[in-house]
Coordinates of C-alpha atoms in Angstrom, one line a residue:
I1 CA -19.6 -5.8 -2.3
G2 CA -22.4 -8.4 -2.7
N3 CA -21.1 -9.5 -6.0
V4 CA -17.4 -10.0 -4.7
L5 CA -18.8 -12.0 -1.8
S6 CA -21.0 -14.2 -3.9
T7 CA -18.4 -14.8 -6.3
S8 CA -15.7 -15.7 -3.7
L9 CA -18.2 -17.8 -1.8
L10 CA -18.9 -19.6 -5.1
N11 CA -15.3 -20.8 -5.2
F12 CA -15.6 -22.6 -2.0
V13 CA -19.1 -24.1 -2.6
S14 CA -18.2 -25.3 -6.0
Q15 CA -17.0 -28.6 -4.6
S16 CA -15.7 -30.0 -7.9
T17 CA -13.5 -27.1 -8.7
F18 CA -12.1 -27.1 -5.2
T19 CA -11.3 -30.8 -5.0
Q20 CA -9.7 -30.8 -8.5
R21 CA -7.4 -28.2 -7.1
I22 CA -6.5 -30.4 -4.0
N23 CA -6.2 -33.8 -5.8
A24 CA -3.8 -32.3 -8.5
A25 CA -1.4 -31.8 -5.6
R26 CA 1.7 -34.3 -5.2
N27 CA 1.1 -34.9 -1.5
D28 CA -0.8 -33.9 1.7
R29 CA 1.4 -30.9 2.5
D30 CA 0.9 -29.5 -0.9
A31 CA -2.8 -30.0 -0.9
R32 CA -3.1 -28.0 2.4
L33 CA -0.9 -25.2 0.8
V34 CA -2.8 -24.9 -2.4
S35 CA -6.3 -25.1 -0.4
R36 CA -5.1 -21.9 1.5
W37 CA -3.4 -20.1 -1.4
Y38 CA -6.2 -20.8 -3.7
G39 CA -8.7 -19.0 -1.5
I40 CA -6.6 -16.1 -0.7
S41 CA -5.5 -15.6 -4.5
T42 CA -8.8 -16.3 -5.8
G43 CA -10.5 -14.0 -3.2
L44 CA -8.1 -11.1 -3.9
F45 CA -8.5 -11.5 -7.8
I46 CA -12.0 -11.2 -7.5
M47 CA -12.2 -8.2 -5.2
L48 CA -9.7 -6.3 -7.5
G49 CA -11.3 -7.4 -10.6
V50 CA -15.0 -6.9 -9.9
G51 CA -14.1 -3.7 -7.9
A52 CA -12.1 -2.2 -10.9
I53 CA -15.0 -2.7 -13.2
G54 CA -17.3 -1.3 -10.7
I55 CA -15.3 1.8 -10.2
C56 CA -14.7 2.3 -14.0
A57 CA -18.4 1.9 -14.9
T58 CA -19.5 4.7 -12.3
V59 CA -17.1 6.9 -14.0
L60 CA -17.6 5.9 -17.7
A61 CA -21.3 5.6 -17.3
P62 CA -22.9 6.6 -14.1
D63 CA -26.3 5.9 -15.4
A64 CA -25.8 2.6 -16.8
S65 CA -26.9 -0.8 -15.1
G66 CA -26.6 -4.4 -15.5
D67 CA -25.2 -5.5 -18.9
A68 CA -25.2 -1.7 -20.0
T69 CA -22.4 -1.3 -17.5
V70 CA -20.0 -3.8 -19.1
V71 CA -20.7 -2.4 -22.5
A72 CA -19.8 1.0 -21.4
V73 CA -16.4 -0.3 -20.2
L74 CA -15.9 -2.5 -23.2
N75 CA -16.6 0.7 -25.4
Q76 CA -13.4 2.2 -23.6
M77 CA -11.0 -0.6 -24.2
P78 CA -8.7 -1.4 -27.1
P79 CA -10.4 -3.9 -29.5
V80 CA -8.1 -6.8 -28.8
V81 CA -8.5 -6.4 -25.0
G82 CA -12.5 -6.0 -25.3
A83 CA -12.4 -9.3 -27.3
F84 CA -10.8 -11.1 -24.5
Y85 CA -13.1 -9.7 -22.1
F86 CA -16.0 -10.3 -24.0
A87 CA -15.1 -14.0 -24.6
A88 CA -14.5 -14.3 -20.8
V89 CA -18.4 -13.3 -20.5
I90 CA -19.4 -15.8 -23.0
A91 CA -17.3 -18.5 -21.3
A92 CA -19.1 -17.5 -17.9
L93 CA -22.5 -17.8 -19.5
L94 CA -21.8 -21.0 -21.0
T95 CA -20.1 -22.8 -18.4
T96 CA -22.7 -21.7 -15.8
A97 CA -25.7 -22.7 -18.0
N98 CA -23.9 -26.1 -18.9
S99 CA -23.1 -27.0 -15.2
M100 CA -26.5 -25.7 -13.8
A101 CA -28.5 -27.9 -16.4
L102 CA -26.4 -30.9 -15.6
S103 CA -26.5 -30.5 -11.8
S104 CA -30.3 -29.7 -11.6
S105 CA -30.9 -32.9 -13.9
V106 CA -28.8 -35.0 -11.9
T107 CA -30.5 -33.6 -8.7
F108 CA -33.9 -34.3 -9.9
T109 CA -33.1 -37.7 -11.2
R110 CA -31.3 -39.3 -8.5
D111 CA -32.5 -37.4 -5.4
I112 CA -36.0 -36.2 -5.8
L113 CA -37.6 -38.5 -8.3
P114 CA -36.8 -41.8 -6.7
K115 CA -38.2 -40.4 -3.3
L116 CA -41.4 -39.1 -5.0
T117 CA -42.2 -42.3 -6.9
K118 CA -40.6 -44.9 -4.4
K119 CA -39.3 -46.6 -7.4
K120 CA -35.7 -47.9 -8.4
F121 CA -34.9 -46.7 -11.9
S122 CA -32.3 -48.3 -14.4
D123 CA -29.3 -46.3 -15.6
K124 CA -30.9 -46.2 -19.1
Q125 CA -34.2 -44.9 -17.7
M126 CA -32.4 -42.3 -15.5
L127 CA -30.3 -41.3 -18.5
I128 CA -33.5 -40.7 -20.6
I129 CA -35.3 -38.8 -17.6
A130 CA -32.2 -36.7 -17.1
K131 CA -32.1 -35.6 -20.9
A132 CA -35.9 -34.7 -20.6
F133 CA -35.4 -32.8 -17.6
I134 CA -32.6 -30.6 -19.3
I135 CA -35.1 -29.9 -22.2
V136 CA -37.8 -28.8 -19.7
D137 CA -35.2 -26.8 -17.7
V138 CA -33.9 -25.0 -20.9
V139 CA -37.4 -23.9 -21.8
L140 CA -38.0 -22.5 -18.4
C141 CA -34.8 -20.7 -18.6
Y142 CA -35.9 -19.3 -21.9
F143 CA -39.0 -17.7 -20.3
A144 CA -36.9 -16.5 -17.4
V145 CA -34.6 -14.5 -20.0
K146 CA -37.7 -13.2 -21.5
L147 CA -38.5 -11.7 -18.1
N148 CA -35.1 -10.2 -18.1
N149 CA -32.7 -10.4 -20.8
Q150 CA -29.5 -9.0 -19.1
V151 CA -27.2 -12.2 -19.2
L152 CA -24.9 -10.8 -16.4
T153 CA -27.6 -10.3 -14.0
W154 CA -28.5 -14.1 -14.1
I155 CA -24.9 -14.9 -13.9
F156 CA -24.6 -13.0 -10.6
I157 CA -28.1 -14.3 -9.3
N158 CA -26.6 -17.7 -9.9
Y159 CA -23.6 -16.9 -7.9
A160 CA -25.5 -15.5 -5.1
I161 CA -27.8 -18.4 -4.8
Q162 CA -24.9 -20.8 -4.8
G163 CA -22.7 -18.5 -2.5
S164 CA -25.6 -18.6 0.2
L165 CA -25.2 -22.2 0.6
A166 CA -21.6 -21.7 2.3
V167 CA -23.3 -21.6 5.6
A168 CA -25.2 -24.9 5.2
I169 CA -22.1 -26.8 3.6
Y170 CA -19.1 -25.4 5.8
G171 CA -21.4 -25.2 8.9
G172 CA -22.1 -28.9 8.6
L173 CA -18.5 -29.7 8.2
L174 CA -17.2 -27.5 11.1
S175 CA -19.8 -27.8 13.6
K176 CA -20.7 -30.9 15.9
R177 CA -23.7 -29.2 17.1
A178 CA -25.6 -29.0 13.5
T179 CA -28.4 -31.1 12.7
K180 CA -30.1 -32.1 9.7
L181 CA -32.7 -29.2 10.7
S182 CA -29.7 -26.8 10.7
G183 CA -29.0 -27.8 7.1
I184 CA -32.6 -27.4 5.9
L185 CA -33.2 -24.1 7.5
A186 CA -29.6 -22.5 6.4
I187 CA -30.8 -23.4 2.8
I188 CA -34.1 -21.9 3.1
G189 CA -33.0 -18.8 4.8
G190 CA -29.9 -18.4 2.4
A191 CA -30.9 -19.9 -1.1
G192 CA -34.6 -19.4 -0.6
V193 CA -34.5 -15.9 0.4
V194 CA -32.0 -15.1 -2.1
I195 CA -34.2 -16.4 -5.0
V196 CA -37.4 -14.7 -3.5
W197 CA -35.5 -11.4 -3.2
E198 CA -34.3 -11.5 -6.7
V199 CA -37.8 -12.2 -8.2
L200 CA -39.2 -9.5 -6.2
K201 CA -36.9 -7.1 -7.8
L202 CA -37.1 -8.6 -11.5
T203 CA -40.8 -8.2 -11.3
K204 CA -40.5 -4.6 -9.6
V205 CA -42.4 -5.5 -6.6
V206 CA -39.4 -4.1 -4.9
T207 CA -38.1 -0.9 -6.3
G208 CA -36.3 2.3 -4.9
P209 CA -33.5 2.2 -2.7
A210 CA -34.6 -1.4 -1.4
A211 CA -33.7 -2.8 -4.6
N212 CA -30.3 -1.7 -4.4
I213 CA -30.0 -4.1 -1.5
H214 CA -27.9 -7.3 -2.6
S215 CA -29.7 -10.5 -1.9
L216 CA -26.8 -12.1 -0.4
M217 CA -26.9 -9.5 2.2
L218 CA -30.1 -10.7 3.4
G219 CA -29.5 -14.4 2.6
L220 CA -26.4 -15.0 4.7
P221 CA -27.7 -13.6 8.0
L222 CA -30.8 -15.6 7.5
A223 CA -28.9 -18.8 6.7
F224 CA -26.8 -18.4 9.7
L225 CA -29.8 -17.9 12.0
G226 CA -31.7 -20.8 10.4
F227 CA -28.4 -22.8 11.0
V228 CA -28.0 -21.8 14.8
I229 CA -32.0 -22.3 15.3
G230 CA -31.4 -26.0 14.0
F231 CA -29.2 -26.8 16.8
A232 CA -32.4 -27.2 19.1
S233 CA -33.5 -30.3 16.9
K234 CA -33.8 -33.5 19.0
K235 CA -32.4 -35.3 16.1
K236 CA -28.9 -35.0 16.6
S237 CA -25.8 -36.0 14.3
T238 CA -24.7 -39.6 14.3
P239 CA -21.1 -40.6 15.2
Q240 CA -20.5 -41.3 11.6
Q241 CA -21.5 -37.8 10.9
L242 CA -19.3 -36.5 13.6
H243 CA -16.5 -38.4 12.2
V244 CA -16.7 -36.6 8.9
V245 CA -16.4 -33.1 11.0
D246 CA -13.2 -34.5 13.0
C247 CA -11.7 -35.3 9.5
F248 CA -12.6 -32.0 7.9
R249 CA -11.3 -30.0 11.1
N250 CA -8.1 -31.9 11.2
M251 CA -7.6 -31.8 7.3
E252 CA -7.3 -35.7 7.2
E253 CA -8.6 -38.2 4.5
Y254 CA -11.9 -39.4 5.3
V255 CA -11.9 -43.2 5.9
E256 CA -15.2 -45.0 6.6
P257 CA -15.0 -46.2 10.0
V258 CA -15.3 -49.9 10.6
A259 CA -17.4 -49.8 13.7
V260 CA -18.4 -46.8 15.7
E261 CA -20.1 -47.2 19.2
E262 CA -23.2 -45.2 19.7

């Protein structure tokens, strides 16, 4: 259930993928239609697909876990079908690693570094820094994989971390009571708790029945709690930010307001 939930939410927080679907539509009507059916069809496919794998694994290899579960299922498949399935796993690994390395380097280069150094970098400098960050990122990933070499485990951990951001993203797009503090607390309660819980499980600090609790089952409730607590912040949303909420609620194209009275 946790893996189904995290994989489903991933499709909604992956803004680039979702936006591509909408922008490929011919008009507003088709864009609204595809956004609804994309969510429904993807959710059903994930539930059926992940559920089927899980049920088959419990029958074929009840003692298997992690990558061993998939291997047990693959061993029962015809070679051609197994090859396609294995290719899908490799594709998921490569696309996930690639997008995470690029996203983290862009975030560090454009958002974190300028605020830390209080300097403005040229495009050429930012490109060099981004490439250097990716190298460091890959080295850190290598040591992480040495800690646990189950590939699918890392993929689903990544999905859980991204899925936990749904509260912060869509809460901010739907609620006019949301504040900056709401977003920060939602990220800490969601992604922060997911990361801490997964690290505790990987390092065997958490074992036994507690280790079977999916990190997203802890992250989502705490993200929602943090989001609501943020309502108490005295620094409220600006009229421009509330305008974004109105556009999202009404499924209208966002247009920068010329003048918004305070």
